[in-house]
mmCIF file of C-alpha atoms in Angstrom:
data_model
loop_
_atom_site.group_PDB
_atom_site.id
_atom_site.type_symbol
_atom_site.label_atom_id
_atom_site.label_comp_id
_atom_site.label_asym_id
_atom_site.label_seq_id
_atom_site.Cartn_x
_atom_site.Cartn_y
_atom_site.Cartn_z
ATOM 1 C CA MET A 1 33.262 22.908 -40.527
ATOM 2 C CA HIS A 2 30.873 23.688 -37.978
ATOM 3 C CA GLY A 3 28.546 20.597 -39.083
ATOM 4 C CA ALA A 4 31.072 18.171 -39.695
ATOM 5 C CA ARG A 5 32.443 19.148 -35.665
ATOM 6 C CA PHE A 6 28.892 18.398 -34.981
ATOM 7 C CA LEU A 7 28.723 15.198 -36.340
ATOM 8 C CA PHE A 8 31.788 13.661 -35.265
ATOM 9 C CA ARG A 9 30.759 14.619 -31.349
ATOM 10 C CA ALA A 10 27.208 12.992 -32.038
ATOM 11 C CA THR A 11 29.214 10.253 -33.742
ATOM 12 C CA LEU A 12 31.561 9.537 -30.346
ATOM 13 C CA PHE A 13 28.250 10.046 -28.107
ATOM 14 C CA PHE A 14 26.667 7.483 -29.931
ATOM 15 C CA ILE A 15 29.443 5.342 -29.641
ATOM 16 C CA GLY A 16 29.894 5.976 -25.847
ATOM 17 C CA ALA A 17 26.276 5.255 -25.229
ATOM 18 C CA SER A 18 26.462 2.217 -26.955
ATOM 19 C CA LEU A 19 29.412 0.964 -24.931
ATOM 20 C CA PHE A 20 28.510 2.420 -21.641
ATOM 21 C CA GLY A 21 24.502 2.742 -21.669
ATOM 22 C CA PHE A 22 23.246 0.182 -23.877
ATOM 23 C CA GLY A 23 25.305 -2.481 -22.256
ATOM 24 C CA CYS A 24 23.830 -2.119 -19.163
ATOM 25 C CA ALA A 25 20.891 -4.131 -19.830
ATOM 26 C CA SER A 26 20.861 -7.144 -18.192
ATOM 27 C CA ALA A 27 19.917 -10.243 -20.057
ATOM 28 C CA PRO A 28 16.976 -12.443 -18.800
ATOM 29 C CA LYS A 29 18.178 -14.738 -16.128
ATOM 30 C CA PHE A 30 15.818 -17.707 -17.472
ATOM 31 C CA PRO A 31 15.286 -17.261 -21.300
ATOM 32 C CA GLU A 32 14.867 -20.730 -21.604
ATOM 33 C CA LEU A 33 12.006 -20.995 -19.271
ATOM 34 C CA SER A 34 8.199 -19.960 -19.774
ATOM 35 C CA ASP A 35 6.474 -17.848 -17.532
ATOM 36 C CA ARG A 36 4.659 -20.670 -16.576
ATOM 37 C CA GLU A 37 7.609 -23.074 -16.077
ATOM 38 C CA LEU A 38 9.051 -20.103 -13.778
ATOM 39 C CA MET A 39 5.461 -19.771 -11.624
ATOM 40 C CA SER A 40 5.904 -23.617 -11.265
ATOM 41 C CA ALA A 41 9.500 -23.153 -9.676
ATOM 42 C CA ALA A 42 7.954 -20.316 -7.595
ATOM 43 C CA CYS A 43 4.942 -22.137 -6.372
ATOM 44 C CA PRO A 44 5.129 -25.702 -6.719
ATOM 45 C CA ALA A 45 2.326 -28.096 -5.173
ATOM 46 C CA MET A 46 3.399 -28.387 -1.519
ATOM 47 C CA GLY A 47 0.563 -30.708 -0.567
ATOM 48 C CA SER A 48 0.977 -31.971 3.056
ATOM 49 C CA LYS A 49 4.319 -31.053 4.485
ATOM 50 C CA LYS A 50 5.683 -30.991 8.371
ATOM 51 C CA VAL A 51 8.474 -29.612 9.297
ATOM 52 C CA THR A 52 10.073 -29.539 13.005
ATOM 53 C CA GLY A 53 13.145 -27.840 14.957
ATOM 54 C CA SER A 54 14.234 -24.669 16.247
ATOM 55 C CA ILE A 55 15.120 -21.196 15.182
ATOM 56 C CA TRP A 56 16.692 -17.951 16.356
ATOM 57 C CA THR A 57 14.744 -15.236 15.435
ATOM 58 C CA LYS A 58 15.159 -11.274 15.624
ATOM 59 C CA ILE A 59 12.068 -8.848 15.373
ATOM 60 C CA GLU A 60 11.630 -5.594 14.972
ATOM 61 C CA SER A 61 8.598 -3.361 15.404
ATOM 62 C CA LYS A 62 7.105 -0.387 16.786
ATOM 63 C CA GLU A 63 5.403 -2.358 19.882
ATOM 64 C CA MET A 64 8.074 -4.977 20.498
ATOM 65 C CA SER A 65 11.814 -5.848 19.302
ATOM 66 C CA GLY A 66 14.064 -8.449 20.695
ATOM 67 C CA GLN A 67 16.330 -11.844 19.707
ATOM 68 C CA PHE A 68 15.172 -14.895 21.073
ATOM 69 C CA PRO A 69 15.259 -18.815 20.225
ATOM 70 C CA ALA A 70 11.650 -20.906 19.303
ATOM 71 C CA THR A 71 10.793 -24.084 18.426
ATOM 72 C CA VAL A 72 8.322 -24.622 15.536
ATOM 73 C CA LEU A 73 5.854 -26.942 14.377
ATOM 74 C CA ALA A 74 4.419 -26.249 11.098
ATOM 75 C CA GLU A 75 1.776 -28.760 9.649
ATOM 76 C CA TYR A 76 1.196 -26.702 6.190
ATOM 77 C CA PRO A 77 -1.259 -26.096 4.810
ATOM 78 C CA THR A 78 -3.419 -26.401 8.030
ATOM 79 C CA LYS A 79 -1.179 -25.184 11.429
ATOM 80 C CA LEU A 80 1.875 -22.890 12.395
ATOM 81 C CA ALA A 81 2.948 -23.335 16.137
ATOM 82 C CA VAL A 82 5.471 -21.781 17.398
ATOM 83 C CA GLU A 83 6.773 -21.695 21.221
ATOM 84 C CA VAL A 84 9.187 -18.677 22.090
ATOM 85 C CA THR A 85 11.755 -19.547 24.817
ATOM 86 C CA ASN A 86 14.531 -18.039 27.012
ATOM 87 C CA LEU A 87 17.978 -18.389 26.429
ATOM 88 C CA ILE A 88 17.796 -21.576 28.638
ATOM 89 C CA GLY A 89 14.873 -22.719 27.164
ATOM 90 C CA SER A 90 12.028 -21.539 29.403
ATOM 91 C CA PRO A 91 8.698 -21.045 27.449
ATOM 92 C CA GLN A 92 7.648 -17.428 27.470
ATOM 93 C CA ALA A 93 5.236 -17.609 24.589
ATOM 94 C CA TRP A 94 2.874 -19.373 22.107
ATOM 95 C CA LEU A 95 1.872 -18.275 18.866
ATOM 96 C CA THR A 96 -0.664 -20.667 16.977
ATOM 97 C CA ILE A 97 -2.367 -20.435 14.126
ATOM 98 C CA GLU A 98 -4.421 -23.149 12.741
ATOM 99 C CA ASN A 99 -7.203 -23.285 9.919
ATOM 100 C CA GLY A 100 -6.926 -19.515 9.446
ATOM 101 C CA LYS A 101 -7.736 -18.734 13.187
ATOM 102 C CA THR A 102 -4.857 -17.087 15.789
ATOM 103 C CA GLU A 103 -3.963 -17.788 19.267
ATOM 104 C CA LEU A 104 -1.311 -15.926 21.025
ATOM 105 C CA LYS A 105 -0.846 -16.435 24.935
ATOM 106 C CA PHE A 106 2.101 -15.327 27.126
ATOM 107 C CA THR A 107 3.263 -16.629 30.493
ATOM 108 C CA ALA A 108 1.441 -14.955 33.629
ATOM 109 C CA GLU A 109 4.944 -13.144 34.113
ATOM 110 C CA ASN A 110 5.253 -11.928 30.675
ATOM 111 C CA GLU A 111 1.713 -10.503 30.746
ATOM 112 C CA LYS A 112 2.329 -8.421 33.559
ATOM 113 C CA GLU A 113 5.497 -6.985 31.717
ATOM 114 C CA TYR A 114 3.597 -5.884 28.644
ATOM 115 C CA GLY A 115 0.342 -4.966 30.512
ATOM 116 C CA ARG A 116 -1.389 -6.050 27.689
ATOM 117 C CA ALA A 117 -0.772 -8.855 25.159
ATOM 118 C CA PRO A 118 1.130 -7.870 21.874
ATOM 119 C CA ARG A 119 -1.237 -8.749 18.570
ATOM 120 C CA ALA A 120 -0.340 -12.222 17.006
ATOM 121 C CA ARG A 121 1.759 -10.025 14.019
ATOM 122 C CA ASP A 122 3.505 -7.955 16.432
ATOM 123 C CA VAL A 123 5.318 -11.567 17.344
ATOM 124 C CA LEU A 124 6.494 -12.099 14.060
ATOM 125 C CA GLY A 125 7.536 -8.363 13.208
ATOM 126 C CA GLY A 126 4.513 -7.264 11.641
ATOM 127 C CA LEU A 127 4.639 -10.192 9.393
ATOM 128 C CA PRO A 128 0.907 -10.724 7.570
ATOM 129 C CA LEU A 129 -0.199 -13.968 9.505
ATOM 130 C CA GLU A 130 -1.627 -15.352 6.400
ATOM 131 C CA LEU A 131 1.970 -15.676 4.753
ATOM 132 C CA ALA A 132 3.454 -17.264 7.954
ATOM 133 C CA PRO A 133 2.408 -20.620 7.673
ATOM 134 C CA ARG A 134 4.072 -21.037 4.405
ATOM 135 C CA LEU A 135 7.253 -18.997 4.957
ATOM 136 C CA PHE A 136 7.912 -21.536 7.830
ATOM 137 C CA ALA A 137 6.903 -24.615 5.823
ATOM 138 C CA GLY A 138 9.851 -23.192 3.546
ATOM 139 C CA GLY A 139 8.023 -21.722 0.870
ATOM 140 C CA VAL A 140 6.943 -18.173 -0.693
ATOM 141 C CA PRO A 141 4.229 -16.247 -0.963
ATOM 142 C CA CYS A 142 1.942 -17.828 -3.653
ATOM 143 C CA PRO A 143 -1.406 -16.910 -5.264
ATOM 144 C CA SER A 144 -4.303 -18.913 -4.402
ATOM 145 C CA ASP A 145 -5.570 -21.678 -6.752
ATOM 146 C CA ASP A 146 -9.153 -20.832 -6.121
ATOM 147 C CA LYS A 147 -11.493 -20.529 -9.130
ATOM 148 C CA ASN A 148 -12.380 -17.096 -8.077
ATOM 149 C CA GLN A 149 -8.892 -15.837 -8.432
ATOM 150 C CA ASP A 150 -7.877 -13.978 -12.057
ATOM 151 C CA ILE A 151 -4.185 -14.620 -12.199
ATOM 152 C CA ARG A 152 -2.005 -12.341 -14.336
ATOM 153 C CA VAL A 153 1.414 -13.805 -15.050
ATOM 154 C CA LYS A 154 4.360 -11.638 -16.672
ATOM 155 C CA LYS A 155 7.910 -12.676 -17.105
ATOM 156 C CA THR A 156 10.660 -9.942 -16.432
ATOM 157 C CA ASP A 157 14.402 -10.199 -16.776
ATOM 158 C CA ASP A 158 14.734 -11.112 -13.387
ATOM 159 C CA GLY A 159 11.857 -13.520 -12.934
ATOM 160 C CA LEU A 160 7.861 -12.906 -12.513
ATOM 161 C CA ASP A 161 5.215 -10.259 -12.064
ATOM 162 C CA VAL A 162 2.160 -11.432 -11.062
ATOM 163 C CA VAL A 163 -1.088 -9.896 -10.332
ATOM 164 C CA ALA A 164 -3.664 -12.045 -8.796
ATOM 165 C CA LEU A 165 -7.321 -10.513 -8.662
ATOM 166 C CA ASP A 166 -10.198 -11.840 -6.469
ATOM 167 C CA LEU A 167 -13.262 -12.041 -8.345
ATOM 168 C CA ARG A 168 -15.302 -11.641 -5.366
ATOM 169 C CA THR A 169 -13.986 -8.676 -3.644
ATOM 170 C CA HIS A 170 -12.060 -6.879 -6.507
ATOM 171 C CA ILE A 171 -8.720 -6.697 -4.691
ATOM 172 C CA ALA A 172 -5.561 -7.716 -6.025
ATOM 173 C CA THR A 173 -2.464 -9.296 -4.705
ATOM 174 C CA HIS A 174 0.826 -8.139 -6.344
ATOM 175 C CA TYR A 175 3.740 -10.627 -6.175
ATOM 176 C CA VAL A 176 7.181 -9.906 -7.445
ATOM 177 C CA TYR A 177 9.553 -12.762 -7.976
ATOM 178 C CA ASP A 178 13.141 -12.782 -8.013
ATOM 179 C CA PHE A 179 14.965 -15.908 -9.361
ATOM 180 C CA GLU A 180 18.697 -17.315 -9.083
ATOM 181 C CA ARG A 181 20.010 -20.616 -10.204
ATOM 182 C CA VAL A 182 20.596 -23.241 -7.675
ATOM 183 C CA ALA A 183 21.511 -27.010 -8.979
ATOM 184 C CA GLY A 184 20.875 -25.376 -12.204
ATOM 185 C CA LYS A 185 17.170 -24.806 -11.989
ATOM 186 C CA PRO A 186 15.162 -21.295 -10.788
ATOM 187 C CA TRP A 187 14.801 -20.672 -6.773
ATOM 188 C CA VAL A 188 13.371 -17.836 -5.572
ATOM 189 C CA ARG A 189 15.863 -15.680 -3.834
ATOM 190 C CA GLU A 190 13.173 -12.406 -3.194
ATOM 191 C CA VAL A 191 9.661 -11.667 -2.997
ATOM 192 C CA GLN A 192 7.818 -8.585 -3.034
ATOM 193 C CA TRP A 193 3.784 -9.035 -1.809
ATOM 194 C CA GLU A 194 1.658 -6.410 -1.731
ATOM 195 C CA LYS A 195 -2.373 -6.177 -1.470
ATOM 196 C CA LEU A 196 -3.755 -3.605 -3.442
ATOM 197 C CA ALA A 197 -7.007 -1.745 -3.261
ATOM 198 C CA ARG A 198 -9.874 -1.633 -5.872
ATOM 199 C CA GLY A 199 -8.482 -0.532 -9.026
ATOM 200 C CA GLY A 200 -4.928 -2.202 -8.546
ATOM 201 C CA ARG A 201 -3.377 0.549 -6.707
ATOM 202 C CA PRO A 202 -1.855 0.562 -3.352
ATOM 203 C CA GLY A 203 -4.549 1.592 -0.868
ATOM 204 C CA ALA A 204 -4.336 3.115 2.529
ATOM 205 C CA LYS A 205 -4.313 -0.126 4.320
ATOM 206 C CA SER A 206 -1.719 -1.782 1.824
ATOM 207 C CA ASN A 207 1.580 -3.287 3.304
ATOM 208 C CA LEU A 208 4.321 -3.944 1.009
ATOM 209 C CA VAL A 209 6.543 -6.913 2.438
ATOM 210 C CA THR A 210 10.098 -7.975 1.158
ATOM 211 C CA LEU A 211 10.878 -11.365 1.882
ATOM 212 C CA VAL A 212 14.420 -12.388 1.132
ATOM 213 C CA ARG A 213 15.680 -15.971 1.615
ATOM 214 C CA GLU A 214 19.029 -17.284 1.745
ATOM 215 C CA ASP A 215 21.169 -20.763 1.800
ATOM 216 C CA PRO A 216 18.992 -23.456 0.398
ATOM 217 C CA ALA A 217 18.303 -26.681 2.606
ATOM 218 C CA ASP A 218 19.773 -29.717 0.573
ATOM 219 C CA SER A 219 16.516 -32.074 1.511
ATOM 220 C CA ASP A 220 13.954 -29.772 0.080
ATOM 221 C CA LEU A 221 15.530 -26.341 -1.000
ATOM 222 C CA ALA A 222 13.972 -24.226 1.908
ATOM 223 C CA PRO A 223 15.833 -21.525 3.262
ATOM 224 C CA LYS A 224 18.214 -22.016 6.244
ATOM 225 C CA ARG A 225 17.471 -18.214 6.550
ATOM 226 C CA TRP A 226 14.982 -15.757 5.821
ATOM 227 C CA SER A 227 13.522 -12.428 6.943
ATOM 228 C CA ALA A 228 10.485 -10.364 5.912
ATOM 229 C CA SER A 229 10.518 -6.544 5.977
ATOM 230 C CA SER A 230 7.665 -3.644 5.723
ATOM 231 C CA SER A 231 6.846 -0.379 7.281
ATOM 232 C CA ARG A 232 5.355 -2.426 10.424
ATOM 233 C CA GLY A 233 8.374 -4.064 11.483
ATOM 234 C CA GLN A 234 10.954 -7.015 10.221
ATOM 235 C CA ILE A 235 11.496 -10.717 11.271
ATOM 236 C CA HIS A 236 14.600 -12.641 10.461
ATOM 237 C CA VAL A 237 14.566 -15.921 11.080
ATOM 238 C CA ARG A 238 17.796 -18.487 10.871
ATOM 239 C CA TRP A 239 17.016 -22.546 11.350
ATOM 240 C CA LYS A 240 19.308 -24.026 13.737
ATOM 241 C CA ASP A 241 18.057 -27.503 13.390
ATOM 242 C CA ARG A 242 15.052 -28.638 11.020
ATOM 243 C CA THR A 243 13.308 -31.670 9.966
ATOM 244 C CA VAL A 244 10.842 -32.530 7.253
ATOM 245 C CA THR A 245 8.282 -35.055 6.924
ATOM 246 C CA SER A 246 5.917 -35.189 3.710
ATOM 247 C CA VAL A 247 3.145 -37.334 3.612
ATOM 248 C CA GLY A 248 4.084 -41.095 2.878
ATOM 249 C CA GLU A 249 7.862 -40.165 3.763
ATOM 250 C CA SER A 250 10.644 -40.535 6.305
ATOM 251 C CA PRO A 251 11.833 -37.593 7.999
ATOM 252 C CA ARG A 252 14.582 -35.968 6.542
ATOM 253 C CA GLN A 253 17.510 -33.346 7.952
#
């Protein structure tokens, strides 16, 4: 009798687990696509791309916080220029990233207010400067196609898990891409980016950055709104107007 009760309870448990536990597993979002096809969707060849326009941005970090308008010139992959203005349009600061070199200037009045010029990454809410040009051009963080990169790609239910190992420095960068379907195709909604220490583990200087993208534009599917957050701060960007010019093409709004 006791054995029958145990069998009955075990049967009920199995049925319940089947209905409520096993049913929670989500199906892959893009079962029809291979990992290579998803990688191409996340990191298409952008070529030369020029983006101009104005944004409203909000930054929060230990060093500085605030909301302000700015004008943007992104000439991917070589240059990003951001001019921060006040509410009436007067320039307050200039940030330029060109060919890997960074320059940050403030008006004389703002230099007196700060006492010392903030670091360039503080103006972007702690965003790693190496990511900024591609993000403002409408892309996402992607592994380099350098021959010294050993790139491992693994498909997940939500997208891709990618590790790129620099064979010279033995430092790896970890990318996690989460996709959604836009116009029938995979579009990156969220990315987690982190540089790892030797051996593939988070190091003392590692900085996990989470990028969230929203509202893809009709012209090139770049996000009209995006944010990046980490332990160093966060930045929120909303494009007010945006014009895209690719090589050999006329401007597109």
